[in-house]
PDB file of C-alpha atoms in Angstrom:
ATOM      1  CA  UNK A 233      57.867   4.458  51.637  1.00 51.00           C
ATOM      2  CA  UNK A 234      58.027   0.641  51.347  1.00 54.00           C
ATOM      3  CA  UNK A 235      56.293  -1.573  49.149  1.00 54.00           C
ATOM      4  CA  UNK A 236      54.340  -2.598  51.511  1.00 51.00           C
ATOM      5  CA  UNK A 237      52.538   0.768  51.922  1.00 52.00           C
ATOM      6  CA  UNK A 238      51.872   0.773  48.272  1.00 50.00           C
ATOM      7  CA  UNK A 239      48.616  -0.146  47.326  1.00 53.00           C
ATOM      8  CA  UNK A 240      48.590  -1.923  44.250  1.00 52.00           C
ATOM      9  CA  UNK A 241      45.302  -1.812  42.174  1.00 53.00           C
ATOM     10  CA  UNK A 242      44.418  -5.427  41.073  1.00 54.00           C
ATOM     11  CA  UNK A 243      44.076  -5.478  37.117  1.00 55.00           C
ATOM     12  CA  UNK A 244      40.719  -5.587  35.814  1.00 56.00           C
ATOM     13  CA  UNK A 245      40.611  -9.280  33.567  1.00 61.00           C
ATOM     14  CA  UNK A 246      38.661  -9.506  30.522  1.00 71.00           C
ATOM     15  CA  UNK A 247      36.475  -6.771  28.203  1.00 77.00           C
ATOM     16  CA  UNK A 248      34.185  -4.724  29.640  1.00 84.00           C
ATOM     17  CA  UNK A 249      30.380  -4.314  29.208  1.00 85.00           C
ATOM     18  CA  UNK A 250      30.969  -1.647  26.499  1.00 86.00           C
ATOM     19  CA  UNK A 251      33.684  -3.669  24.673  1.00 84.00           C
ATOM     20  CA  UNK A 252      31.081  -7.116  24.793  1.00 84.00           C
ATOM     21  CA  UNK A 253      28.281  -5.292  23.199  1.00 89.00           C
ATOM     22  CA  UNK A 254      31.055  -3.616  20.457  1.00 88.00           C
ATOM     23  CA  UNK A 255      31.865  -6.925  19.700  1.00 88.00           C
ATOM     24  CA  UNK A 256      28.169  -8.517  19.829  1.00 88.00           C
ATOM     25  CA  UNK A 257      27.009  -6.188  17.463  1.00 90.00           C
ATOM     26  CA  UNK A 258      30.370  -6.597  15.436  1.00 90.00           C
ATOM     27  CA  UNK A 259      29.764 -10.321  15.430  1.00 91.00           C
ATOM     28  CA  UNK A 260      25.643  -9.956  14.395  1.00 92.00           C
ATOM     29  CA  UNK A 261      27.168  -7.269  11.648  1.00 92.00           C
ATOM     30  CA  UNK A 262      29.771  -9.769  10.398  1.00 93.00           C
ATOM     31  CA  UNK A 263      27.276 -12.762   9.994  1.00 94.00           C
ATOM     32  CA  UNK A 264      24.570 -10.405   8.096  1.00 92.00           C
ATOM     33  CA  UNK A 265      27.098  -9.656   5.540  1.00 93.00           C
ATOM     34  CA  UNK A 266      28.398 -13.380   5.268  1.00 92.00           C
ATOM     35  CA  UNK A 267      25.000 -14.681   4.562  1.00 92.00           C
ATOM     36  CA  UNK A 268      23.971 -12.013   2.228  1.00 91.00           C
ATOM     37  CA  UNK A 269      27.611 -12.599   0.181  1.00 91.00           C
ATOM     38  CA  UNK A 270      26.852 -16.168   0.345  1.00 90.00           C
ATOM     39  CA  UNK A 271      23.385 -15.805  -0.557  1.00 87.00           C
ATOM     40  CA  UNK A 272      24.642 -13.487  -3.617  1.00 87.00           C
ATOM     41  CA  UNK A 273      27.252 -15.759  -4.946  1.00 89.00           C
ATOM     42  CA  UNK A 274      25.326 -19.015  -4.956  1.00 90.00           C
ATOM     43  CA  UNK A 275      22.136 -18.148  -5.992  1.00 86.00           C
ATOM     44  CA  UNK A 276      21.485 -18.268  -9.803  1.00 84.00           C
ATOM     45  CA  UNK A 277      20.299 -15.044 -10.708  1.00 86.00           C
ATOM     46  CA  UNK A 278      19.390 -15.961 -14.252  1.00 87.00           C
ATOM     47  CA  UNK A 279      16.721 -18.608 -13.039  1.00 88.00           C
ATOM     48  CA  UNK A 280      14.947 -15.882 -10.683  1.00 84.00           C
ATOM     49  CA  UNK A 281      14.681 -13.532 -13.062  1.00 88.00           C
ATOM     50  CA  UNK A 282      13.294 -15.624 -16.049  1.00 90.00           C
ATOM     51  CA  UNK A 283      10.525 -16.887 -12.796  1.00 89.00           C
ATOM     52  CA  UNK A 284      10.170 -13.874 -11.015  1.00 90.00           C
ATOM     53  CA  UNK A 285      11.067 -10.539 -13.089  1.00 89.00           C
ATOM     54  CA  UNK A 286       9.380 -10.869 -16.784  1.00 92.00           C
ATOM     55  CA  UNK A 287       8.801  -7.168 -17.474  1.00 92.00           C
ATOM     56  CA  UNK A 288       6.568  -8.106 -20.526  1.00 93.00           C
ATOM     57  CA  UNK A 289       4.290 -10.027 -18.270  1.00 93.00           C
ATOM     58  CA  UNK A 290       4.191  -7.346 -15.703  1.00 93.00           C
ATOM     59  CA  UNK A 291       3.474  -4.959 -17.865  1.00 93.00           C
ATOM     60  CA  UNK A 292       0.625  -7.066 -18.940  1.00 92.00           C
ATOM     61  CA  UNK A 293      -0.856  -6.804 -15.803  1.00 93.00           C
ATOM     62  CA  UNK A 294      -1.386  -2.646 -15.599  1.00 91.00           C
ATOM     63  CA  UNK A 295      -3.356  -1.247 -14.974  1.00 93.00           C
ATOM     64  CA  UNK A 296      -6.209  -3.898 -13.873  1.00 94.00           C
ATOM     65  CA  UNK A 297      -3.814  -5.323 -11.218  1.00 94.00           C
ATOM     66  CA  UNK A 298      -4.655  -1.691  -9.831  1.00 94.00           C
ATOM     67  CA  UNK A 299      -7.870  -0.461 -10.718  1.00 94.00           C
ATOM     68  CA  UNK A 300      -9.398  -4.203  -9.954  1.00 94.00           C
ATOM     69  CA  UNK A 301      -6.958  -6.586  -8.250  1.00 95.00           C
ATOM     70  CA  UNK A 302      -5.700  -3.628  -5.116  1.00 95.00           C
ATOM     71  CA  UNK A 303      -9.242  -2.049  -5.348  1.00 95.00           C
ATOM     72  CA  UNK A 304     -11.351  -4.939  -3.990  1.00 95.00           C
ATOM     73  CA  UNK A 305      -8.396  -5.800  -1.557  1.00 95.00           C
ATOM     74  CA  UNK A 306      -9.354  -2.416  -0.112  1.00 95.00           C
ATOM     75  CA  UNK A 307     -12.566  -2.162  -0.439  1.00 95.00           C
ATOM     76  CA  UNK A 308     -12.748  -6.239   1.559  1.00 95.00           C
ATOM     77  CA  UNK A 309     -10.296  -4.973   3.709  1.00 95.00           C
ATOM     78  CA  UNK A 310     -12.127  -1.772   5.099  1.00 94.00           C
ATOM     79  CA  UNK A 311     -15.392  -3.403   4.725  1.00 94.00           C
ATOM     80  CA  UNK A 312     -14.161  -5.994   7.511  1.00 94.00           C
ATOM     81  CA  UNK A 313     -12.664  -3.135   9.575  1.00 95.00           C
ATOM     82  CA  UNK A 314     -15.446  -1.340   9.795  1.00 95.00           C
ATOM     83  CA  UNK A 315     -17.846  -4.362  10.933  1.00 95.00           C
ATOM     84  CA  UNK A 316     -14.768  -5.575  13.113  1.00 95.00           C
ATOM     85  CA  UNK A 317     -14.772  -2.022  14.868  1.00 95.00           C
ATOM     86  CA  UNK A 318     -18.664  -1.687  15.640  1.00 95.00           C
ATOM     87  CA  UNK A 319     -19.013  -5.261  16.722  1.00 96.00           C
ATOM     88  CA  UNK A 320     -15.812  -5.275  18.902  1.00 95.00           C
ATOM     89  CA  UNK A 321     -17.151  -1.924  20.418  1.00 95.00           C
ATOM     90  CA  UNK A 322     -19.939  -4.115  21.304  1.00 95.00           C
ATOM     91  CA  UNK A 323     -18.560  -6.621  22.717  1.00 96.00           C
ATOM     92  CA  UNK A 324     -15.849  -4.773  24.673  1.00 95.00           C
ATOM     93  CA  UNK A 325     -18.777  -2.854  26.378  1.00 94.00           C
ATOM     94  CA  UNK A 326     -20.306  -6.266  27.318  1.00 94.00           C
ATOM     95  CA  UNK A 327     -16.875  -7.006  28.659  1.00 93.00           C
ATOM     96  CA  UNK A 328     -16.956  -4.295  30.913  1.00 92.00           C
ATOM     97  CA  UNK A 329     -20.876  -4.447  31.529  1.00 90.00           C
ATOM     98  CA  UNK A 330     -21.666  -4.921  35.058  1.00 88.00           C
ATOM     99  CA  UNK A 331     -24.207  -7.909  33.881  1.00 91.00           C
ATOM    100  CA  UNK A 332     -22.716 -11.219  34.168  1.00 90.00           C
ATOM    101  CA  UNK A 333     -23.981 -12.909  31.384  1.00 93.00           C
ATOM    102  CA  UNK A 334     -22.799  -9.770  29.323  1.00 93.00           C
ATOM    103  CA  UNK A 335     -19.383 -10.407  30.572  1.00 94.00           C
ATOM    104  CA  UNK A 336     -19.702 -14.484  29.924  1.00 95.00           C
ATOM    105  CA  UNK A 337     -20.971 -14.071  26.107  1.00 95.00           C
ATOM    106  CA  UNK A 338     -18.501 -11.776  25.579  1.00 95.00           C
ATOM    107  CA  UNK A 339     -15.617 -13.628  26.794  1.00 94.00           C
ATOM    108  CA  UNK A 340     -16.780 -17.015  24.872  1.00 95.00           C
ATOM    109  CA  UNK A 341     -16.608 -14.906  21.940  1.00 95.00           C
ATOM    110  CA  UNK A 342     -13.093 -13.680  22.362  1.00 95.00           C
ATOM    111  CA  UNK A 343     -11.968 -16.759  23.150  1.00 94.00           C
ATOM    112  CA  UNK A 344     -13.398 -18.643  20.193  1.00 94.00           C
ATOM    113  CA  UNK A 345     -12.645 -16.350  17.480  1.00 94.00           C
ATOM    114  CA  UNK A 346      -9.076 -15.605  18.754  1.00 92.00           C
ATOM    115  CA  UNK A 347      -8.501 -19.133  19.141  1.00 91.00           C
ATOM    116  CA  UNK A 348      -9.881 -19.867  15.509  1.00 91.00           C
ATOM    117  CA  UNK A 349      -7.824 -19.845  12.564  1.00 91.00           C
ATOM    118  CA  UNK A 350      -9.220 -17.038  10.099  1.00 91.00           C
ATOM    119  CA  UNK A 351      -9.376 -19.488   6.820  1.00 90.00           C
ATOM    120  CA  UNK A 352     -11.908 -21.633   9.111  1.00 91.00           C
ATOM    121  CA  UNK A 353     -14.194 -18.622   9.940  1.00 92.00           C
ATOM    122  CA  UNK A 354     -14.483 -17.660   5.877  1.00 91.00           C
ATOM    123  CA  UNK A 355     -15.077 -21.766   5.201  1.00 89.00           C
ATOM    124  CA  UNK A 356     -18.240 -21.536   8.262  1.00 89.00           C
ATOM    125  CA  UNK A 357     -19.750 -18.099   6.370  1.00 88.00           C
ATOM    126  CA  UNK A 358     -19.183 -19.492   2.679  1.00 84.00           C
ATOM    127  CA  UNK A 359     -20.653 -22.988   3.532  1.00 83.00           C
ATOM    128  CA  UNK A 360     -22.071 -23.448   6.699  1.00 82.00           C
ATOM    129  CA  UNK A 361     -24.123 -20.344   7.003  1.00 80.00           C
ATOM    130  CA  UNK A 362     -25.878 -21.129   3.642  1.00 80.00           C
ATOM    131  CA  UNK A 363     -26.650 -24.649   4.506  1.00 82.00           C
ATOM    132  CA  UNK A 364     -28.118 -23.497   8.093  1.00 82.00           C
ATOM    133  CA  UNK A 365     -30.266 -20.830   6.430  1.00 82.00           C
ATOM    134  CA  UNK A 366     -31.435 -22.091   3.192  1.00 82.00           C
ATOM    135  CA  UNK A 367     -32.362 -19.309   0.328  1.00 76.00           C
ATOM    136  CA  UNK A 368     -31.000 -16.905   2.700  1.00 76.00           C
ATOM    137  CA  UNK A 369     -28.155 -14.730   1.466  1.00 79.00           C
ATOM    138  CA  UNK A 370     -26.287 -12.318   2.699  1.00 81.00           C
ATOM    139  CA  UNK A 371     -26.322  -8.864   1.587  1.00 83.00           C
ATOM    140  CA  UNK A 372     -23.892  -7.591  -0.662  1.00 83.00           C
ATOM    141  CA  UNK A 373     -22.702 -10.850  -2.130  1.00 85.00           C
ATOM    142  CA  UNK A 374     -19.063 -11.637  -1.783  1.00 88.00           C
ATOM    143  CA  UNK A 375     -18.222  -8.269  -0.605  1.00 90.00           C
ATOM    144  CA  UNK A 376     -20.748  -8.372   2.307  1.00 90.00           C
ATOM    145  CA  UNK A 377     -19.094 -12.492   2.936  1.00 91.00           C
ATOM    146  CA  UNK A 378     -15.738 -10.905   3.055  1.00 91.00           C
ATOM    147  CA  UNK A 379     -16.666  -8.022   5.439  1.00 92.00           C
ATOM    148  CA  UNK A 380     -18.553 -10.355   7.689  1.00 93.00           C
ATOM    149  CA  UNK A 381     -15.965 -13.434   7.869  1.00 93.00           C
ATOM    150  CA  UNK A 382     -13.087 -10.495   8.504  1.00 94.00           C
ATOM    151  CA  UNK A 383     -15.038  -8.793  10.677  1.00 94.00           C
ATOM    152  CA  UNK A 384     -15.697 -11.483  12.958  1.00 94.00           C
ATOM    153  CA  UNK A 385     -11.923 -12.139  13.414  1.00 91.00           C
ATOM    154  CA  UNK A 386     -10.921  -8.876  13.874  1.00 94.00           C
ATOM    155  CA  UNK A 387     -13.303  -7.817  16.540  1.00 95.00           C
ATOM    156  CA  UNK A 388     -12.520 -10.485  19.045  1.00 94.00           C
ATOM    157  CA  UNK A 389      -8.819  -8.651  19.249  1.00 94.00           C
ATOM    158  CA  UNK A 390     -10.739  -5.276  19.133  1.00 95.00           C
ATOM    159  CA  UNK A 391     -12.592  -5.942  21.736  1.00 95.00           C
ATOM    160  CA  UNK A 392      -9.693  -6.568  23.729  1.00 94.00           C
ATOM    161  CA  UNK A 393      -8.119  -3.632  22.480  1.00 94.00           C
ATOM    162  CA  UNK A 394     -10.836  -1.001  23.275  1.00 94.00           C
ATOM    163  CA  UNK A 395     -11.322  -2.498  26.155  1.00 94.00           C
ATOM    164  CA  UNK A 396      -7.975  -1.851  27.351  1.00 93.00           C
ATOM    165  CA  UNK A 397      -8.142   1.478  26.174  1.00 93.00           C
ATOM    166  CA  UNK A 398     -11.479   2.542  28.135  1.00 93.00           C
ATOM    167  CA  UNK A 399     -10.066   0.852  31.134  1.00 92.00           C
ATOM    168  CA  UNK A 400      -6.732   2.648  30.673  1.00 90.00           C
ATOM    169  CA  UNK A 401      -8.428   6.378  30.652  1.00 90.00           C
ATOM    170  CA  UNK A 402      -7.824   8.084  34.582  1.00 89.00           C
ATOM    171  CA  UNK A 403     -11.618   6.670  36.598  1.00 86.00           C
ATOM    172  CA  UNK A 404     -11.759  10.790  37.497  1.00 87.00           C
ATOM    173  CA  UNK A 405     -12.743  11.547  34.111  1.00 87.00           C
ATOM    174  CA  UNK A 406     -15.964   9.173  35.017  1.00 83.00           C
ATOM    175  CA  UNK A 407     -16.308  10.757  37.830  1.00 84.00           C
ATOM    176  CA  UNK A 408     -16.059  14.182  36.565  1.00 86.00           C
ATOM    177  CA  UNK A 409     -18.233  13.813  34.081  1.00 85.00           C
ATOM    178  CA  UNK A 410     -21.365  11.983  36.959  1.00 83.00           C
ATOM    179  CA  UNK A 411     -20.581  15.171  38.491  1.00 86.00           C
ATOM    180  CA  UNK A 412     -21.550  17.206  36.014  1.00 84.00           C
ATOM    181  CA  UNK A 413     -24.974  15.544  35.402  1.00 86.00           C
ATOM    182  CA  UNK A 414     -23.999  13.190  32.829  1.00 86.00           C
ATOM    183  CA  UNK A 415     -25.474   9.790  32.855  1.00 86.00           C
ATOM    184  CA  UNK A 416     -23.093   6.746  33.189  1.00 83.00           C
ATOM    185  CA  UNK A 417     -24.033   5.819  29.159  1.00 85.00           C
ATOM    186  CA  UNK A 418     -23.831   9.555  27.858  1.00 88.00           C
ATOM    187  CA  UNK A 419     -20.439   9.853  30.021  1.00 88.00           C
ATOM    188  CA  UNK A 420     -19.328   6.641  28.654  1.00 89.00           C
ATOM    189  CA  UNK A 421     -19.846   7.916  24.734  1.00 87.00           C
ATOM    190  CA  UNK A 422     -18.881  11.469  24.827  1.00 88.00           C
ATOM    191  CA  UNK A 423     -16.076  11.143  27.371  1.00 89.00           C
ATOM    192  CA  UNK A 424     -14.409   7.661  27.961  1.00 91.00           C
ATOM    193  CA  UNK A 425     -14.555   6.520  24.185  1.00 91.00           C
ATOM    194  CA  UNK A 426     -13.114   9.046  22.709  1.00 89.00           C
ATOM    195  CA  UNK A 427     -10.221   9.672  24.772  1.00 89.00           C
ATOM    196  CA  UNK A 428      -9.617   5.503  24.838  1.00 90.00           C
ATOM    197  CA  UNK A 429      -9.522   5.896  20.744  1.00 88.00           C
ATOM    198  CA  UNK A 430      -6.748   8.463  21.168  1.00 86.00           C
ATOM    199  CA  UNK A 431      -4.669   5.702  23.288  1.00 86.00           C
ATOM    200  CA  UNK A 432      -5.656   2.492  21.351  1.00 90.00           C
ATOM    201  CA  UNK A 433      -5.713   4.252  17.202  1.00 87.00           C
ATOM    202  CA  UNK A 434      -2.131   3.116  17.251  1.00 86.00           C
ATOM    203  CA  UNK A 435      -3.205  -0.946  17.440  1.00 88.00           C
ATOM    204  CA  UNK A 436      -6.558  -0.197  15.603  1.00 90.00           C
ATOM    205  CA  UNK A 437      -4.061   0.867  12.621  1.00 88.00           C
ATOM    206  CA  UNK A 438      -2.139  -2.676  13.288  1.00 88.00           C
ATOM    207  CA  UNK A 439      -4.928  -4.297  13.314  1.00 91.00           C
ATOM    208  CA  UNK A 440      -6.030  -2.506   9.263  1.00 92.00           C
ATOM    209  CA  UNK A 441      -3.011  -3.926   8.320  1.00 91.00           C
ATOM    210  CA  UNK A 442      -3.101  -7.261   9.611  1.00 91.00           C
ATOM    211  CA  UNK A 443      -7.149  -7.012   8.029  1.00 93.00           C
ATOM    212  CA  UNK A 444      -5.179  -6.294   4.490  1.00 93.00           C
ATOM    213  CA  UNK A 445      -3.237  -9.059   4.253  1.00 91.00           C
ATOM    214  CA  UNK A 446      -5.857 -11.553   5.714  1.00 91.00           C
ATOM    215  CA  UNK A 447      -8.161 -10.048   2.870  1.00 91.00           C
ATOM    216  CA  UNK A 448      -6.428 -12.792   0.756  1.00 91.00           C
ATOM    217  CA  UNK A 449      -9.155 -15.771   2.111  1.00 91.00           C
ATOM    218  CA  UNK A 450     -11.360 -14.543   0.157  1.00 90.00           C
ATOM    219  CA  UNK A 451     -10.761 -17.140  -2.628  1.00 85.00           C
ATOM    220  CA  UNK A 452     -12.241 -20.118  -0.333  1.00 84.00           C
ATOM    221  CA  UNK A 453     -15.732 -18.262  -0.885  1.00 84.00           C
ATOM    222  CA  UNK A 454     -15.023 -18.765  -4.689  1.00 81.00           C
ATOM    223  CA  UNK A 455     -15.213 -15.769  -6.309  1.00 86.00           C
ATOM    224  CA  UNK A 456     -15.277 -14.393  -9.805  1.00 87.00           C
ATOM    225  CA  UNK A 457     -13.285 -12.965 -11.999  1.00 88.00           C
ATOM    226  CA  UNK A 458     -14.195  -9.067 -11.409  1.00 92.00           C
ATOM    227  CA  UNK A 459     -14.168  -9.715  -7.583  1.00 91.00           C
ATOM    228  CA  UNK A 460     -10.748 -11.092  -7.240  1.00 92.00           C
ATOM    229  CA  UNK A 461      -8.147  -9.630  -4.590  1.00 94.00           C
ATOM    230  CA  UNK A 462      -4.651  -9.287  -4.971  1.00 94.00           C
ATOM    231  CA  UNK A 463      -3.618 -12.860  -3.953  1.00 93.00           C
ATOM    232  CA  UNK A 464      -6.442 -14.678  -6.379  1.00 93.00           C
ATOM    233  CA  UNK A 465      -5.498 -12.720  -9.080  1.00 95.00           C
ATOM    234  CA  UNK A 466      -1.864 -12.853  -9.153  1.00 94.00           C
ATOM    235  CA  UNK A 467      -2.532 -16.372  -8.891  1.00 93.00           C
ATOM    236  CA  UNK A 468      -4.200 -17.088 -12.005  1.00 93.00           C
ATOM    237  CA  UNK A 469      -2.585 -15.142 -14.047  1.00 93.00           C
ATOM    238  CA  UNK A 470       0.988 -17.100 -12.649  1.00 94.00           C
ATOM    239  CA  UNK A 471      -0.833 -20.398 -13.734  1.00 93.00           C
ATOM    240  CA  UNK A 472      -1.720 -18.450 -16.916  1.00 92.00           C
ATOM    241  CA  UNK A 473       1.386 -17.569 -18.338  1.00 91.00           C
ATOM    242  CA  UNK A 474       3.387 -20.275 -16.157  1.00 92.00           C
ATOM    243  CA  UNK A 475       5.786 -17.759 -14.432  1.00 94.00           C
ATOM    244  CA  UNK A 476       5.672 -16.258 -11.107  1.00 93.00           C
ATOM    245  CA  UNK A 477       6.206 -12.485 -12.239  1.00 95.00           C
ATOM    246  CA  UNK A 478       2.236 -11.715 -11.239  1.00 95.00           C
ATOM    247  CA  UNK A 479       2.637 -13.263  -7.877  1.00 94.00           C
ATOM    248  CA  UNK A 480       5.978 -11.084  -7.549  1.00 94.00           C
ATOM    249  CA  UNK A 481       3.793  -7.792  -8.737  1.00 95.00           C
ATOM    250  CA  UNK A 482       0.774  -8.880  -6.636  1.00 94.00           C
ATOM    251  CA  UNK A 483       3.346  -8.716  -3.428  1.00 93.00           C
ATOM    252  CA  UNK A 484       4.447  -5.554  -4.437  1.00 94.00           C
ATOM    253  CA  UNK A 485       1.438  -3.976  -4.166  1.00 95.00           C
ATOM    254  CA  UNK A 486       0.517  -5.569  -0.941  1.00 94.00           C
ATOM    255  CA  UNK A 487       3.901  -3.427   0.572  1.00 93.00           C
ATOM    256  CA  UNK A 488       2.400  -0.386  -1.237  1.00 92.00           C
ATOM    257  CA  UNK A 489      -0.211  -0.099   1.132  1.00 92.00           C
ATOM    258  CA  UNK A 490       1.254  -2.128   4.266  1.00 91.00           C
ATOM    259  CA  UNK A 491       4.519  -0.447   4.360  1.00 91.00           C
ATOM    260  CA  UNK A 492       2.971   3.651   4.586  1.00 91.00           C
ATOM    261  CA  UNK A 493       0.582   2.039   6.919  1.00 88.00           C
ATOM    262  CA  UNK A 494       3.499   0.438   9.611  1.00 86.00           C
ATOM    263  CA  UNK A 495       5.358   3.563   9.512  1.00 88.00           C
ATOM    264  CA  UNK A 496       1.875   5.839  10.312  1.00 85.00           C
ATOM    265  CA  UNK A 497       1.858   3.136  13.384  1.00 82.00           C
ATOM    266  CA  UNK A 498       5.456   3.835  14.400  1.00 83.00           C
ATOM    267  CA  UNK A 499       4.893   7.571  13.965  1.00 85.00           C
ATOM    268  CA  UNK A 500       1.790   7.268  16.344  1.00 79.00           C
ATOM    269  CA  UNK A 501       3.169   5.318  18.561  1.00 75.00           C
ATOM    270  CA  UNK A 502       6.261   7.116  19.206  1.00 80.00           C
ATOM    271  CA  UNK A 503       3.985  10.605  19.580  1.00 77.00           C
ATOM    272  CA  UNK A 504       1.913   8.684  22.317  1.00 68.00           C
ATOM    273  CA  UNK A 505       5.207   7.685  24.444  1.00 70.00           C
ATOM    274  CA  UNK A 506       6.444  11.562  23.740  1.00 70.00           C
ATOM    275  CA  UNK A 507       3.093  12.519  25.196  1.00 64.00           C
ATOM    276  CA  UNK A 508       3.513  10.334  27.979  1.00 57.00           C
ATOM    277  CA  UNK A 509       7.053  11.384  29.065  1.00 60.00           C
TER     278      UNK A 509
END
């Protein structure tokens, strides 16, 4: 056999796609350490901690930074869920409704109050809403403020949200449920909506989240010293004792509640794409 009848395989040039993502993520691994070394050696430790990590002034700040500070962040927080939740049920209905200027009003509202930043919806209910309706206030004081001004933001992305989730349940169950004498409305609540919150509770729970840490607007409606949130009060007492331990504390808690709350969303979303597979 001659040479020539030898077929000689051409050698393959350069890493493969296996060895480029080794040494991507090698790379990415190698410049995480190097900037948390660096960020280790030259930051002085002894400065943050006399700022940031005064245990006597922590201390201080149990249990009130519990029992009043994280209670009225929850208590504004689910407030403006709830009122975010019925209105954007409204208004996702309207969004579907088969009534033009339904769908029109609704999508001016979406638009506006996604398109709005959230401090300037709590300045128009603290200030402008009083001076268009003078001696009129609304119910439940800075509480009921709160729960309106977040619940106006939040219901322009429910809406959205429900609405996908009604539009994303199989048209047969509709038409099942026509067949079996229900009306379109009665079809609508004891069918469609409750299967669409089984799809959409994962971004609902987002959405709580995203409600908690938005709670912290609440100082531009000037509030007073029993109705202050997390944010307010770990301010004051920072300008107080002139250290930044109660802002550290105050950002604790906010993870105490945020961080259970992300990993119930991961958990439900991951069951949902189970269910789907």
């Amino acid at each position: 056999m001659t040479e020539a009848d030898v077929q000689v395989q051409p050698k393959r040039k350069g890493l493969t796609r296996r060895q480029k993502r080794r040494l991507s993520r090698g790379v990415q691994y190698a410049v995480f350490v190097a900037a948390v070394l660096a960020f280790a050696v030259t930051a002085d430790w002894g400065r943050l901690q006399n700022q940031f990590a005064q245990v006597d002034i922590a201390r201080q700040m149990f249990p009130e930074v519990i029992t009043l500070a994280l209670k009225n962040t929850v208590l504004y927080t689910l407030s403006g869920f709830v009122v975010g939740l019925v209105l954007g049920m409204v208004v996702a209905l309207m969004r579907l409704s088969s009534v033009g200027p339904y769908r029109w009003l609704a999508g001016v509202y979406i638009e506006i109050f996604r398109g709005l930043p959230a401090l300037l919806i709590f300045i128009f209910v603290g200030v402008a809403v009083p001076l268009a309706f003078p001696g009129t206030e609304i119910p439940g004081g800075t509480y009921g403020k709160v729960a309106i001004a977040l619940g106006l933001v939040s219901a322009a992305y429910m809406a959205e949200t429900i609405r996908a989730g009604i539009q994303a349940v199989p048209k047969g169950q509709t038409e099942a449920a026509r067949s079996l004498g229900f009306s379109a409305a009665r079809a609508m609540v004891s069918i469609i909506i409750p299967q669409a919150f089984r799809i959409i509770l994962p971004p609902l729970t987002n959405e709580l989240v995203l409600l908690f840490k938005d709670s912290s607007l609440v100082l531009f409606l000037g509030v007073t010293l029993e109705e202050r949130e997390l944010s307010k009060y770990g301010r004051d007492l920072a300008s107080t004792t002139a250290n930044s331990t109660p802002i550290l504390v105050a950002g604790l808690c906010y993870l105490l509640v945020t961080i259970p709350l992300s990993y119930v969303v991961r958990r439900m979303e991951s069951k949902a794409q189970e269910a789907i597979r």
